[in-house]
């Protein structure tokens, strides 16, 4: 069985400028791996309507799921919802259930402002993604899941949407430490990777004091195959001292 695939679209000038450190991709990658969805691509784009539309159309055509992060707040540069509507060729307007979620979050004694209502604009045909933290919902349309950029809210929205998605076999991993530089083991590692193409073998050099070494990480969906690869790696390690 081939696992479903996913892409992530991170939206925001603040990421590209270095003003904000991106944290959601790290969380998403770990969560998707554990449920058997292969994250294949992470793309970062500015707050530019045409660029967002182009990226959404490209990614949604080539992956089972697309997750977006950022650009659904109340300010002028929060343009993700409009771009998603454009990408899918549908209208967008304030929706009653989104308005109700925001009203419940701020309290029924308060009147929703224009800024609140901007966050209640949802593309036609989308399903809301619950936001238990601030009330402003995300949404899913087609295979695109639109979520907030604030890490705590992104995590909560992912918790809400992930159980409903097509998934596959969880991705498992194991690793082995070599206290030699990766150049010393490049050739046997290349041979092992060619013999076991169903697994991913990653080589990660490290430097600890006077020790130069390499951690080899094996990833796949079959525990027996991973264990076999680790056995082969242990034999390579023994042969290199």
CSV table of C-alpha atoms in Angstrom, one decimal, residues 41-151:
chain,number,residue,atom,x,y,z
A,41,UNK,CA,7.1,19.2,0.2
A,42,UNK,CA,7.1,22.4,2.3
A,43,UNK,CA,6.8,25.6,0.4
A,44,UNK,CA,7.0,29.2,1.8
A,45,UNK,CA,5.4,32.0,0.0
A,46,UNK,CA,4.8,35.8,0.7
A,47,UNK,CA,1.6,37.5,1.3
A,48,UNK,CA,0.9,37.8,-2.4
A,49,UNK,CA,-2.5,36.8,-3.8
A,50,UNK,CA,-1.3,35.5,-7.2
A,51,UNK,CA,1.6,33.6,-5.7
A,52,UNK,CA,-0.6,31.9,-3.1
A,53,UNK,CA,-3.2,30.9,-5.7
A,54,UNK,CA,-0.5,29.4,-8.0
A,55,UNK,CA,1.0,27.5,-5.2
A,56,UNK,CA,-2.3,26.1,-4.0
A,57,UNK,CA,-3.3,24.9,-7.4
A,58,UNK,CA,0.0,23.3,-8.0
A,59,UNK,CA,0.2,21.5,-4.7
A,60,UNK,CA,-3.4,20.4,-4.5
A,61,UNK,CA,-3.0,18.8,-8.0
A,62,UNK,CA,0.0,16.7,-7.0
A,63,UNK,CA,-0.6,15.7,-3.4
A,64,UNK,CA,-3.4,13.9,-1.4
A,65,UNK,CA,-3.5,16.6,1.2
A,66,UNK,CA,-2.3,20.2,1.4
A,67,UNK,CA,-2.0,22.0,4.7
A,68,UNK,CA,-1.6,25.8,4.9
A,69,UNK,CA,-0.3,27.9,7.8
A,70,UNK,CA,-0.9,31.6,8.2
A,71,UNK,CA,-2.8,34.5,6.7
A,72,UNK,CA,-6.3,33.9,8.2
A,73,UNK,CA,-6.3,36.7,10.8
A,74,UNK,CA,-8.0,40.1,10.9
A,75,UNK,CA,-5.5,42.4,9.2
A,76,UNK,CA,-5.1,43.7,5.7
A,77,UNK,CA,-2.3,41.2,4.9
A,78,UNK,CA,-4.3,38.2,5.9
A,79,UNK,CA,-5.4,37.2,2.4
A,80,UNK,CA,-5.3,33.4,2.5
A,81,UNK,CA,-9.0,32.8,2.6
A,82,UNK,CA,-9.5,35.0,-0.5
A,83,UNK,CA,-6.7,33.2,-2.3
A,84,UNK,CA,-8.1,29.8,-1.5
A,85,UNK,CA,-11.5,30.9,-2.8
A,86,UNK,CA,-9.9,32.1,-6.0
A,87,UNK,CA,-7.9,28.9,-6.4
A,88,UNK,CA,-11.0,26.8,-6.2
A,89,UNK,CA,-13.2,29.2,-8.3
A,90,UNK,CA,-15.8,29.8,-5.6
A,91,UNK,CA,-17.2,32.8,-3.8
A,92,UNK,CA,-16.4,33.9,-0.3
A,93,UNK,CA,-18.5,35.6,2.3
A,94,UNK,CA,-19.3,35.8,6.1
A,95,UNK,CA,-20.8,32.5,7.1
A,96,UNK,CA,-23.3,32.1,10.0
A,97,UNK,CA,-21.6,29.2,11.7
A,98,UNK,CA,-18.2,31.0,11.6
A,99,UNK,CA,-19.8,34.1,12.9
A,100,UNK,CA,-21.4,32.1,15.7
A,101,UNK,CA,-18.0,30.5,16.7
A,102,UNK,CA,-16.4,33.9,16.9
A,103,UNK,CA,-19.4,35.3,18.9
A,104,UNK,CA,-19.1,32.5,21.4
A,105,UNK,CA,-15.4,33.1,21.8
A,106,UNK,CA,-15.7,36.8,22.5
A,107,UNK,CA,-18.9,36.5,24.6
A,108,UNK,CA,-22.4,37.3,23.6
A,109,UNK,CA,-22.3,40.6,25.5
A,110,UNK,CA,-19.8,42.0,23.0
A,111,UNK,CA,-20.6,43.1,19.4
A,112,UNK,CA,-18.4,41.6,16.8
A,113,UNK,CA,-16.2,44.1,15.0
A,114,UNK,CA,-15.3,44.3,11.4
A,115,UNK,CA,-12.1,42.7,12.2
A,116,UNK,CA,-13.9,39.7,13.8
A,117,UNK,CA,-16.2,39.4,10.8
A,118,UNK,CA,-13.2,39.4,8.4
A,119,UNK,CA,-12.2,36.1,10.1
A,120,UNK,CA,-15.7,34.7,9.5
A,121,UNK,CA,-15.4,35.0,5.7
A,122,UNK,CA,-15.3,31.4,4.4
A,123,UNK,CA,-15.1,30.1,0.8
A,124,UNK,CA,-18.3,28.6,-0.4
A,125,UNK,CA,-18.5,24.8,0.1
A,126,UNK,CA,-15.8,24.7,2.8
A,127,UNK,CA,-16.1,22.8,6.1
A,128,UNK,CA,-15.0,24.6,9.2
A,129,UNK,CA,-12.0,23.5,11.3
A,130,UNK,CA,-12.6,24.1,15.0
A,131,UNK,CA,-10.4,26.6,16.9
A,132,UNK,CA,-10.9,26.1,20.6
A,133,UNK,CA,-8.3,28.8,21.5
A,134,UNK,CA,-9.5,32.0,19.9
A,135,UNK,CA,-12.7,30.9,18.1
A,136,UNK,CA,-11.7,32.1,14.6
A,137,UNK,CA,-12.1,28.9,12.5
A,138,UNK,CA,-9.9,27.4,9.9
A,139,UNK,CA,-11.5,25.5,7.0
A,140,UNK,CA,-11.1,22.6,4.6
A,141,UNK,CA,-12.1,22.8,0.9
A,142,UNK,CA,-11.3,20.0,-1.5
A,143,UNK,CA,-8.0,18.5,-0.3
A,144,UNK,CA,-6.7,21.8,1.2
A,145,UNK,CA,-6.8,22.4,4.9
A,146,UNK,CA,-6.4,26.1,5.9
A,147,UNK,CA,-5.1,26.7,9.4
A,148,UNK,CA,-3.7,29.5,11.5
A,149,UNK,CA,0.0,30.5,11.7
A,150,UNK,CA,0.1,30.9,15.5
A,151,UNK,CA,1.6,27.6,16.6
